[in-house]
PDB file of C-alpha atoms in Angstrom:
ATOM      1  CA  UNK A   1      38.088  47.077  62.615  1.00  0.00           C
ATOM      2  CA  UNK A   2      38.922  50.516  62.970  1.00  0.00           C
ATOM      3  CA  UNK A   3      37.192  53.082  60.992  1.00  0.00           C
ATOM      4  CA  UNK A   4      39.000  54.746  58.141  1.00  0.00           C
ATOM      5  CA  UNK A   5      40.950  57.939  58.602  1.00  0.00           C
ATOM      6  CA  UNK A   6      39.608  61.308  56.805  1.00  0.00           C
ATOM      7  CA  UNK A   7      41.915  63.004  54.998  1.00  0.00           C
ATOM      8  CA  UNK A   8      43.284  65.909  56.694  1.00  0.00           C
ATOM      9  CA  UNK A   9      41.424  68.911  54.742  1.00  0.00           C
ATOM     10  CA  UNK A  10      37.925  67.674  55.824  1.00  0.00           C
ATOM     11  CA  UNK A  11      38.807  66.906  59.197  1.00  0.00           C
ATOM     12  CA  UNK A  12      39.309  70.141  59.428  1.00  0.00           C
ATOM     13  CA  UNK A  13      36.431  71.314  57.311  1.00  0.00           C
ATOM     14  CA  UNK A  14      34.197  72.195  60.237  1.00  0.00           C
ATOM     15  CA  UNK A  15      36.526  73.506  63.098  1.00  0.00           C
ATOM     16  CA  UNK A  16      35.989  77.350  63.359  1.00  0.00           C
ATOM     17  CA  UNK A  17      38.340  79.322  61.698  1.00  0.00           C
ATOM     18  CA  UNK A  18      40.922  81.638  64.044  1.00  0.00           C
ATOM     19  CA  UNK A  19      40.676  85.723  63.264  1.00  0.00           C
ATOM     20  CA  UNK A  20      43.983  85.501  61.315  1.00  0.00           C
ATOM     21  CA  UNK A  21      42.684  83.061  58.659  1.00  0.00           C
ATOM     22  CA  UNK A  22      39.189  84.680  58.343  1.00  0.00           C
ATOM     23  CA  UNK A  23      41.205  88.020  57.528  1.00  0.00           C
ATOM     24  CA  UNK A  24      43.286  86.218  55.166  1.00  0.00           C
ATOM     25  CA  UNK A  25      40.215  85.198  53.433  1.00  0.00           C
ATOM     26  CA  UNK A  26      38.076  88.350  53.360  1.00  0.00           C
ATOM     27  CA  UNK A  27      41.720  90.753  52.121  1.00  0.00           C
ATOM     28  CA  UNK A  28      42.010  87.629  49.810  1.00  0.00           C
ATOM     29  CA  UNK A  29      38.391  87.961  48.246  1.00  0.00           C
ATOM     30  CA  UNK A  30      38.642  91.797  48.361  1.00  0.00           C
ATOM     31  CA  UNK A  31      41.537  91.485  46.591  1.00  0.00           C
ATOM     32  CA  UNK A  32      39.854  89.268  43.549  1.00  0.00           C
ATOM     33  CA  UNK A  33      37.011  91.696  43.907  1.00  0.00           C
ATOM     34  CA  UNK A  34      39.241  94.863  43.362  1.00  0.00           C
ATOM     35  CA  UNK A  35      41.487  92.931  40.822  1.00  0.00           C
ATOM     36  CA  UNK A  36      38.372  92.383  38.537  1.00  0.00           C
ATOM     37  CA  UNK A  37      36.570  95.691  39.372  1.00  0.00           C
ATOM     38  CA  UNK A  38      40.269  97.414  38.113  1.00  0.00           C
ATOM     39  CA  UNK A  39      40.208  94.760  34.920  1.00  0.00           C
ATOM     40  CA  UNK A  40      36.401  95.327  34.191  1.00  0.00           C
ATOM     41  CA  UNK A  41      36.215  90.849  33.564  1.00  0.00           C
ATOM     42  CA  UNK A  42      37.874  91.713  29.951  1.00  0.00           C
ATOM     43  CA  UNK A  43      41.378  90.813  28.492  1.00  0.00           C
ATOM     44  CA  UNK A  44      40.583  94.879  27.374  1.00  0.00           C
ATOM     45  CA  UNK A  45      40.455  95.742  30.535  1.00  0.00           C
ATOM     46  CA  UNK A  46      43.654  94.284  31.642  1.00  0.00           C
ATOM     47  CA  UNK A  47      45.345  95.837  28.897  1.00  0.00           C
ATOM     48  CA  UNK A  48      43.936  99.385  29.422  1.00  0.00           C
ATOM     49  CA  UNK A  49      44.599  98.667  33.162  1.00  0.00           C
ATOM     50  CA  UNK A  50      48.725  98.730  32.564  1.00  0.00           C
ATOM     51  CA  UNK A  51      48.603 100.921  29.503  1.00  0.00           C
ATOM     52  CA  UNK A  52      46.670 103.992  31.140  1.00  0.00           C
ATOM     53  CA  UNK A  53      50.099 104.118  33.684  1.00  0.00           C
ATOM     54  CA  UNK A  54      52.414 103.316  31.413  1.00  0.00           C
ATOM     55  CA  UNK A  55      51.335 105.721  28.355  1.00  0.00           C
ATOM     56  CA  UNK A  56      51.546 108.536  31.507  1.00  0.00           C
ATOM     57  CA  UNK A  57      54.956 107.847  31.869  1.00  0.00           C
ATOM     58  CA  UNK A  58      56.068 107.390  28.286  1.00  0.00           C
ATOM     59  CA  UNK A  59      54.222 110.685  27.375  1.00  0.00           C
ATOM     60  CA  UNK A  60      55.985 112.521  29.815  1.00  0.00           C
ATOM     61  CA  UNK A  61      59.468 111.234  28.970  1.00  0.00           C
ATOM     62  CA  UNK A  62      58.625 111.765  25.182  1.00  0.00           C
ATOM     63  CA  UNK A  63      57.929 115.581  26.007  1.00  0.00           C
ATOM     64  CA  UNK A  64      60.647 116.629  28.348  1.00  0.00           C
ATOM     65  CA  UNK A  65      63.026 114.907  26.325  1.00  0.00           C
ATOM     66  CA  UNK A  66      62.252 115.683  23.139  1.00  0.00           C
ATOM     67  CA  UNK A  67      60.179 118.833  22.961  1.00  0.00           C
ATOM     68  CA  UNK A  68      61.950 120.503  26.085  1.00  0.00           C
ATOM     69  CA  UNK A  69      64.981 119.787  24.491  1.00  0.00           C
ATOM     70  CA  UNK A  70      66.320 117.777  27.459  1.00  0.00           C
ATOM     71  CA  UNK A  71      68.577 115.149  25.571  1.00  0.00           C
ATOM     72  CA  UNK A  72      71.883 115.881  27.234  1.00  0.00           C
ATOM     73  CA  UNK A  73      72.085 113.928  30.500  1.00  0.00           C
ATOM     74  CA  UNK A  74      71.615 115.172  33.765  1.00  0.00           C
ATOM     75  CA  UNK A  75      74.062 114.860  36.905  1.00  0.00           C
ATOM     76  CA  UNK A  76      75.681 112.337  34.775  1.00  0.00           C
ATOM     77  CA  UNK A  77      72.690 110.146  34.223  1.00  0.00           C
ATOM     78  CA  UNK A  78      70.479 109.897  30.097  1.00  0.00           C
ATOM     79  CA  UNK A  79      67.248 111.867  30.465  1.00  0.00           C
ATOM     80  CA  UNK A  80      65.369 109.666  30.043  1.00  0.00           C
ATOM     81  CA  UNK A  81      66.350 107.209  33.110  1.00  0.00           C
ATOM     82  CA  UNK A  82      66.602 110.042  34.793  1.00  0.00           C
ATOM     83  CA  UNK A  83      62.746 110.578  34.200  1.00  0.00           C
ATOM     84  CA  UNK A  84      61.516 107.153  34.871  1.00  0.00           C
ATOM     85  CA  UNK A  85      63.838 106.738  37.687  1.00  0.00           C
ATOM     86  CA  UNK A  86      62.338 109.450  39.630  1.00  0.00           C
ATOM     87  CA  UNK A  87      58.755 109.408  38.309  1.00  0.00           C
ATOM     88  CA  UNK A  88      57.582 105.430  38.552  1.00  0.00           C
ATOM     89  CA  UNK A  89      58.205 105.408  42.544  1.00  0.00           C
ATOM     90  CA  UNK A  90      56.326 108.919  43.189  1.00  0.00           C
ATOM     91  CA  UNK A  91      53.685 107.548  40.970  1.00  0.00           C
ATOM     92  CA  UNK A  92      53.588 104.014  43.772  1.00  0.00           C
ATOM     93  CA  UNK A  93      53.034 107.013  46.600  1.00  0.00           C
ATOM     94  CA  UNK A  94      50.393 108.954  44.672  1.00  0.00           C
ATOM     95  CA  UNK A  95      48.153 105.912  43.340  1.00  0.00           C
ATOM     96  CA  UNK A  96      48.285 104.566  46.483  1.00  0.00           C
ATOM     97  CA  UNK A  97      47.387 108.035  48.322  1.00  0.00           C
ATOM     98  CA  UNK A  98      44.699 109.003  46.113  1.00  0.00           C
ATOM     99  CA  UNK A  99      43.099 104.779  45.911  1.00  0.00           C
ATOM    100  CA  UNK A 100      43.351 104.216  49.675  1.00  0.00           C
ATOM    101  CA  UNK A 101      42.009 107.619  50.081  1.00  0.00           C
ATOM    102  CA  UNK A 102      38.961 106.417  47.937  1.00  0.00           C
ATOM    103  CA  UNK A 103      38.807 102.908  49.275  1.00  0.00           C
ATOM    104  CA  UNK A 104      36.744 103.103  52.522  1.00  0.00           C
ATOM    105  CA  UNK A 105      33.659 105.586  50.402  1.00  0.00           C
ATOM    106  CA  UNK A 106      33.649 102.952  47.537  1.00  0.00           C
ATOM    107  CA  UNK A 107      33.678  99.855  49.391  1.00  0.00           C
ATOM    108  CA  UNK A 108      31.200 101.184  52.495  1.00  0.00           C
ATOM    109  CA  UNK A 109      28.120  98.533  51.386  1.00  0.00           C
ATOM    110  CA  UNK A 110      30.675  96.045  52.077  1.00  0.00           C
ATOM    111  CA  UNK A 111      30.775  97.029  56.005  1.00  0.00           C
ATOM    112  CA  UNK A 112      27.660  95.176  56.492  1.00  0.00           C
ATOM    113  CA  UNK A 113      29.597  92.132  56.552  1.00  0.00           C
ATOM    114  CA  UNK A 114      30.595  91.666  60.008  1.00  0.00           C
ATOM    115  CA  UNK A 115      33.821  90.494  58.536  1.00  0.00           C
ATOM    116  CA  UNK A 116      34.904  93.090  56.699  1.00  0.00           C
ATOM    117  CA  UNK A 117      36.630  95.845  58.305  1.00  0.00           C
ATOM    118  CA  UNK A 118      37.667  99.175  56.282  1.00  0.00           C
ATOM    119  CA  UNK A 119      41.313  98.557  57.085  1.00  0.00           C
ATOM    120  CA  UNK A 120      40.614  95.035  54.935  1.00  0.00           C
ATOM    121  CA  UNK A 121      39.685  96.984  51.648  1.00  0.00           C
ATOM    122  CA  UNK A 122      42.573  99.488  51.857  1.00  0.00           C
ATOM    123  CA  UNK A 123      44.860  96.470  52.230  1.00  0.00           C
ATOM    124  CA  UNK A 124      43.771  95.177  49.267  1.00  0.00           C
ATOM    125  CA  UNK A 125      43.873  98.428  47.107  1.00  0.00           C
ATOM    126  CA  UNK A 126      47.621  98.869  48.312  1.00  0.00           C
ATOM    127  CA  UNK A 127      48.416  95.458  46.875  1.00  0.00           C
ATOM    128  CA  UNK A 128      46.633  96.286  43.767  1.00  0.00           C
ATOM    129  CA  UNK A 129      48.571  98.684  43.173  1.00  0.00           C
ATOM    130  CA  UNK A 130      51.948  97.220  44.160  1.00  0.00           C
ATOM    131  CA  UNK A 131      51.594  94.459  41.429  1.00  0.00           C
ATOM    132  CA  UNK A 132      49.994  97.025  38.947  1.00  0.00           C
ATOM    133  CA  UNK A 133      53.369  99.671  39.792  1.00  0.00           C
ATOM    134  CA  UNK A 134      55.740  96.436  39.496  1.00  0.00           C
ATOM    135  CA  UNK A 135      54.368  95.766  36.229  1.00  0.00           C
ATOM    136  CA  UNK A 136      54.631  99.146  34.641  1.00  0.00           C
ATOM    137  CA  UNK A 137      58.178  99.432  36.264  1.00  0.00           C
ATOM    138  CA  UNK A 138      58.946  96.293  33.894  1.00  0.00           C
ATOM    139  CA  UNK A 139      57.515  97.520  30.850  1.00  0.00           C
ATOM    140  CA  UNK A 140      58.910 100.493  30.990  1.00  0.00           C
ATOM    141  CA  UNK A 141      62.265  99.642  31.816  1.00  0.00           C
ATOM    142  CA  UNK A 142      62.121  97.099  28.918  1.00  0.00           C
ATOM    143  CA  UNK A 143      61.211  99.319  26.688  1.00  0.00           C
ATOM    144  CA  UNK A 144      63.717 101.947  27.577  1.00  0.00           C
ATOM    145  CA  UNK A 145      66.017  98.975  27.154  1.00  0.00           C
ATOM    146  CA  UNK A 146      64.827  98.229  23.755  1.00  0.00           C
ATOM    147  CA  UNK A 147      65.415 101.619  22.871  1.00  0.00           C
ATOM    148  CA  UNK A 148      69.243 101.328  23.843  1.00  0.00           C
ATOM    149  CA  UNK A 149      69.235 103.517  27.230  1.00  0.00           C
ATOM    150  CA  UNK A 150      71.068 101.633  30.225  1.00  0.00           C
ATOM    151  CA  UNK A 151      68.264 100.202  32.769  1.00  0.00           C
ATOM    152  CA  UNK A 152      69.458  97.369  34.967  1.00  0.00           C
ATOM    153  CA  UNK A 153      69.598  98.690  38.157  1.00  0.00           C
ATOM    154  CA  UNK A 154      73.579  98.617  39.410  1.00  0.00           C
ATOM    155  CA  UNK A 155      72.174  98.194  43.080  1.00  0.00           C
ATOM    156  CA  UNK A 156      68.553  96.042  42.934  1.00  0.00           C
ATOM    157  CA  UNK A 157      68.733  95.434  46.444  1.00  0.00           C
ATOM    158  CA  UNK A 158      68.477  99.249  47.759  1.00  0.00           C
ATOM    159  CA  UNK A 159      66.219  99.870  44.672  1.00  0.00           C
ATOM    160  CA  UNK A 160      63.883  97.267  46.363  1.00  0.00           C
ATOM    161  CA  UNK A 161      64.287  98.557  49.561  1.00  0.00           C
ATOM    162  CA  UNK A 162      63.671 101.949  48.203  1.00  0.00           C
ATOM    163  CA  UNK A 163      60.458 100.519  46.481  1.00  0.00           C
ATOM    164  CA  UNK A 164      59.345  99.478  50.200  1.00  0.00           C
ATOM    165  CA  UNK A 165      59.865 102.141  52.186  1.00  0.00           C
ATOM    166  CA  UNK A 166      58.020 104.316  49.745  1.00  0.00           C
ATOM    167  CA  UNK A 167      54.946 101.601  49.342  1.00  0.00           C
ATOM    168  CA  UNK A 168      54.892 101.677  52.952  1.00  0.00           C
ATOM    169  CA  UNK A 169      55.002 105.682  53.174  1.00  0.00           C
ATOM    170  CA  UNK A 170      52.339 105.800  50.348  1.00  0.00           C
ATOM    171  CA  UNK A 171      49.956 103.181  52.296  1.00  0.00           C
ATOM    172  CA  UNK A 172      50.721 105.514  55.321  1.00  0.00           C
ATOM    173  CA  UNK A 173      49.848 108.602  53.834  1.00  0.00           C
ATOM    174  CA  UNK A 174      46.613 107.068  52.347  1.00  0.00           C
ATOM    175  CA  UNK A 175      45.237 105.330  55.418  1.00  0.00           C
ATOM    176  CA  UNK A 176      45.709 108.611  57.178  1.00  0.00           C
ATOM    177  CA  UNK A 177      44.021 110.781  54.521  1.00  0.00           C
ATOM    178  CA  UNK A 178      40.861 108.228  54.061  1.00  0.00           C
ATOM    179  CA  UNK A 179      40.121 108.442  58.107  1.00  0.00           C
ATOM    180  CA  UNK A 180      40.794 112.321  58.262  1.00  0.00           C
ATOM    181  CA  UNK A 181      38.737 113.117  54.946  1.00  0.00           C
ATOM    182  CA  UNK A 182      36.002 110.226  56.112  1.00  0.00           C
ATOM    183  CA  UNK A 183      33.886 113.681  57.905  1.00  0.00           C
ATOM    184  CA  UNK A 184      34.997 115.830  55.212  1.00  0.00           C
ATOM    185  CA  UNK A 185      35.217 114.612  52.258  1.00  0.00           C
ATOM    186  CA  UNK A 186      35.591 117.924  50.645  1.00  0.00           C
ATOM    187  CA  UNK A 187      39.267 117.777  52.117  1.00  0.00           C
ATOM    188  CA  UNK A 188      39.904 115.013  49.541  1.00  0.00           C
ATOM    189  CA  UNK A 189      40.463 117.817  46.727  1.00  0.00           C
ATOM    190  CA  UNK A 190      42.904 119.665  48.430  1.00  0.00           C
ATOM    191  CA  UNK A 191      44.744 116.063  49.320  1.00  0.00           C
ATOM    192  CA  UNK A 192      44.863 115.287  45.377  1.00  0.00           C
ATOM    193  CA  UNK A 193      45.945 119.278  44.271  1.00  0.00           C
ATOM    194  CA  UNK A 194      49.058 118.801  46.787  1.00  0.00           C
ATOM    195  CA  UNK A 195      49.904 116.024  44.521  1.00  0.00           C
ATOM    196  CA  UNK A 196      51.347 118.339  42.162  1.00  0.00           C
ATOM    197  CA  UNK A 197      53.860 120.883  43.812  1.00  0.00           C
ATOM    198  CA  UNK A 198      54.630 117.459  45.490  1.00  0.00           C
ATOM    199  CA  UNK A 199      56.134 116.221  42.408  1.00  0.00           C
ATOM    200  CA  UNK A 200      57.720 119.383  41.601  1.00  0.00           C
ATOM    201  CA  UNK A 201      59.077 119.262  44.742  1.00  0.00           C
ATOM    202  CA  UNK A 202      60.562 115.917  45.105  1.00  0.00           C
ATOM    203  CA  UNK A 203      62.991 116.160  42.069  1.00  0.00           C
ATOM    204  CA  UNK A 204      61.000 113.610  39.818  1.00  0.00           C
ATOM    205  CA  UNK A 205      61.538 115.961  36.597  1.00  0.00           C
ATOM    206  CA  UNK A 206      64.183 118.393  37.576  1.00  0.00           C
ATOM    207  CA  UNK A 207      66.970 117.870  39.816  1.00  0.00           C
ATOM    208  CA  UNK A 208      66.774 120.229  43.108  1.00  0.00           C
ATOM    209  CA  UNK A 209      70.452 120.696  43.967  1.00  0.00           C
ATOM    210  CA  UNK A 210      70.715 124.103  41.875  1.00  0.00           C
ATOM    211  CA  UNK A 211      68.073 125.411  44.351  1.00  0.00           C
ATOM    212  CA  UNK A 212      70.075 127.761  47.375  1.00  0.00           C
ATOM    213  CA  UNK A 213      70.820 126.579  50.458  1.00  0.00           C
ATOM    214  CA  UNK A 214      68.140 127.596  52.413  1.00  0.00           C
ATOM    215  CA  UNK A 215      65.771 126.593  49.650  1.00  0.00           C
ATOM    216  CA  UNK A 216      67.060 123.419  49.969  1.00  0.00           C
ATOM    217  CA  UNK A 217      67.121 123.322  53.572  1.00  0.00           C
ATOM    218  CA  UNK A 218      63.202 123.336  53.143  1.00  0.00           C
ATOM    219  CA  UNK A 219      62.967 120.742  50.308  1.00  0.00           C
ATOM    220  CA  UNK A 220      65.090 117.882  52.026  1.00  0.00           C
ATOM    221  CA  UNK A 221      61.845 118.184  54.579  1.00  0.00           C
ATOM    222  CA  UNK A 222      59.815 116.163  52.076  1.00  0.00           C
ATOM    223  CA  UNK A 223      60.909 112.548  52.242  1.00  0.00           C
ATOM    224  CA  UNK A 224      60.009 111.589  49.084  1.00  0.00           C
ATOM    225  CA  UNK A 225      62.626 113.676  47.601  1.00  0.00           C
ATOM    226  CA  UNK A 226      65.234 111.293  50.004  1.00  0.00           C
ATOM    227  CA  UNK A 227      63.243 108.014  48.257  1.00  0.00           C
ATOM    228  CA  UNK A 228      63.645 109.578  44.609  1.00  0.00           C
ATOM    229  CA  UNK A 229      67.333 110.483  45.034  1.00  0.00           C
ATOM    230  CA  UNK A 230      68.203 107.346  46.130  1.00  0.00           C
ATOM    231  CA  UNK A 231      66.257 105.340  43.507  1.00  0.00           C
ATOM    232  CA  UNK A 232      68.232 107.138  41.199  1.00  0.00           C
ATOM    233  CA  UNK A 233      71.670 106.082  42.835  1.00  0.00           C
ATOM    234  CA  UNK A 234      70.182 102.447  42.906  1.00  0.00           C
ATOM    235  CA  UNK A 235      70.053 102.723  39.143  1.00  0.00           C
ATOM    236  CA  UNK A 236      73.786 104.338  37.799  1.00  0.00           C
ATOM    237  CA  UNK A 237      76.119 104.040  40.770  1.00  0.00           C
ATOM    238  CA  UNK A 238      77.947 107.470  39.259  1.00  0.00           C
ATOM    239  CA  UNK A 239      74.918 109.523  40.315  1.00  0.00           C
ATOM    240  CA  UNK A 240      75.919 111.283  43.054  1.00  0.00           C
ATOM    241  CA  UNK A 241      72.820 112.234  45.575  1.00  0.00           C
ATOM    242  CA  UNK A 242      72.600 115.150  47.322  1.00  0.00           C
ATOM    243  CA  UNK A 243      74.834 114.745  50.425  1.00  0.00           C
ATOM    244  CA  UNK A 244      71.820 115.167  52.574  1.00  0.00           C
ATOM    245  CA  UNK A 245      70.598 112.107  51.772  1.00  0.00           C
ATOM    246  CA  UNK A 246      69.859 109.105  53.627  1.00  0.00           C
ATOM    247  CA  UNK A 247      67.668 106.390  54.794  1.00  0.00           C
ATOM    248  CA  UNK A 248      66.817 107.449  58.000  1.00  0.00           C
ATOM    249  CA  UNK A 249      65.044 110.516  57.616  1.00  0.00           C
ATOM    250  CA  UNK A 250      62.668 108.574  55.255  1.00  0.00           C
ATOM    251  CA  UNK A 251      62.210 105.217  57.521  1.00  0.00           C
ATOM    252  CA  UNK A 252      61.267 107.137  60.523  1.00  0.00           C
ATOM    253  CA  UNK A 253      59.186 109.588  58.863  1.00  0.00           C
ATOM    254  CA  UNK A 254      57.315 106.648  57.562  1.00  0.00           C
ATOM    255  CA  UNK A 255      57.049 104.308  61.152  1.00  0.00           C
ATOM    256  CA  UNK A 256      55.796 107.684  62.593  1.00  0.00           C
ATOM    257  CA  UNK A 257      53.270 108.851  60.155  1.00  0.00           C
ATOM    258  CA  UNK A 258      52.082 105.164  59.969  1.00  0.00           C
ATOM    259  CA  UNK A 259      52.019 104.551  63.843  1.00  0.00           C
ATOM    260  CA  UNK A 260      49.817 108.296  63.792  1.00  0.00           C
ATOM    261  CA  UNK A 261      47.820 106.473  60.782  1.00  0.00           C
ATOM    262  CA  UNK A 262      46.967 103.847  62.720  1.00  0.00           C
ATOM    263  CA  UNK A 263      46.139 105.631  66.202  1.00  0.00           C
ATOM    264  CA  UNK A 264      43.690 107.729  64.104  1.00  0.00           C
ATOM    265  CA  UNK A 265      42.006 104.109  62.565  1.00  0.00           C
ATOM    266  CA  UNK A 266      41.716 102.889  66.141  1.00  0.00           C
ATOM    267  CA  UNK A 267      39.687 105.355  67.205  1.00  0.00           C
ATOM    268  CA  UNK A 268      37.340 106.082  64.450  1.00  0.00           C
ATOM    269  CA  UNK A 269      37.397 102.652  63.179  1.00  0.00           C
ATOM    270  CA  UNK A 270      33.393 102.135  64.467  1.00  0.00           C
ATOM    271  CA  UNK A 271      32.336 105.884  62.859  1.00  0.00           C
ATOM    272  CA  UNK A 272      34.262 104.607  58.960  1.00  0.00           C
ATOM    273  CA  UNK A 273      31.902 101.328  59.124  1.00  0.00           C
ATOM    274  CA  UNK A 274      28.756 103.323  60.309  1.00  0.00           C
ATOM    275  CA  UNK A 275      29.029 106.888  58.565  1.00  0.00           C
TER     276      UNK A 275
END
């Protein structure tokens, strides 16, 4: 009589697990672990989680559309999309900079753990905040909807793949600013000032095509004006970009600042789990 079969889970309870599944599990616990430190364990804390964001946003459209006197559309496009449009994907690159930045400092007693590696927690934060962003994108667009202003993207596709390539930019630009500012964390206030002439810069509130041509020369350096101009043109077809535009200034300035991001991590990797 043969003896019975285990089912298939516990017969392979006690193999040893390969490094990609005991990653998977560590970025998966991290993740719970940043999800609840963000929430605070409290249905309040989930709601001030989404509402901090999204009162930011709404605040700012309120006053440049109402108290700067901004109703009339620009470049063909209502205010007020024009706003969100630009502002909800530089706000995915700035969380992300300024949380990633953070991520290694607030999570160093983890490092003890053989298991967990720095790169780990910053994976986590970045997905954080890629579901938290996603969220506010949807409750702001549905309110803006409510209110009667046109929101359904006419091109979801490239808005998505605009959405990406800035996530991945954003996790670039943090990874790279957490090792650099790991011996210097003084450098982290600097980081966080550039924020703002950053989003002067990169057309969120006004557009940048008045500015002369050798002005502008200067500005289509930053690639997240490229990733705001064509989120914009994802949303109302009839806005016209500037016709310096494209996708591939953006992509590769992402693959190289990520491939510098990671060259940096792989050689102080052993001083961000020890210092």
């Amino acid at each position: 009589m043969s003896a019975p079969r285990l089912p298939q889970r516990m017969a392979t309870a006690g193999r040893p697990r390969n490094a990609w599944e005991v990653q998977r599990a560590v970025v998966f616990a991290l993740l719970q672990r940043e999800m609840k430190a963000r929430v605070g364990g409290q249905w309040i804390g989930a709601v001030w989680t989404l509402f901090e964001p999204l009162s930011h946003v709404l605040v700012l459209v309120a006053m440049f559309t109402l108290f700067v006197n901004r109703q009339a559309p620009v470049a063909g496009v209502e205010y007020a999309v024009f706003l969100v449009t630009g502002m909800l994907p530089y706000f995915l690159f700035q969380n992300l900079a300024n949380r990633l930045m953070d991520g290694i400092e607030a999570n160093r007693g983890l490092f003890a753990y053989r298991q967990v590696k720095p790169l780990d927690t910053l994976v986590a934060r970045a997905v954080v905040e890629a579901l938290m962003n996603m969220v506010v994108y949807a409750f702001t667009l549905g309110l803006l909807g409510w209110l009667g202003f046109h929101v359904l993207p006419t091109g979801p596709l490239e808005l998505i793949s605009v959405q990406c390539v800035m996530f991945c930019l954003g996790v670039a630009y943090g990874l790279l600013c957490a090792v650099l500012t790991n011996r210097r964390p003084r450098v982290k206030t600097f980081v966080k000032l550039l924020m703002m002439p950053l989003y002067l810069l990169s057309g969120v509130v006004f557009p940048v095509d008045f500015a002369p041509p050798d002005v502008l020369h200067w500005l289509l350096l930053n690639p997240l004006l490229h990733l705001v101009e064509l989120s914009r043109h994802a949303f109302i077809t009839a806005y016209v970009p500037l016709a310096q535009v494209n996708w591939h200034y953006p992509t590769m300035f992402t693959l190289a600042m990520a491939a510098a991001a990671l060259l940096l991590y792989r050689v102080e990797r052993n001083r961000l789990m020890t210092s």
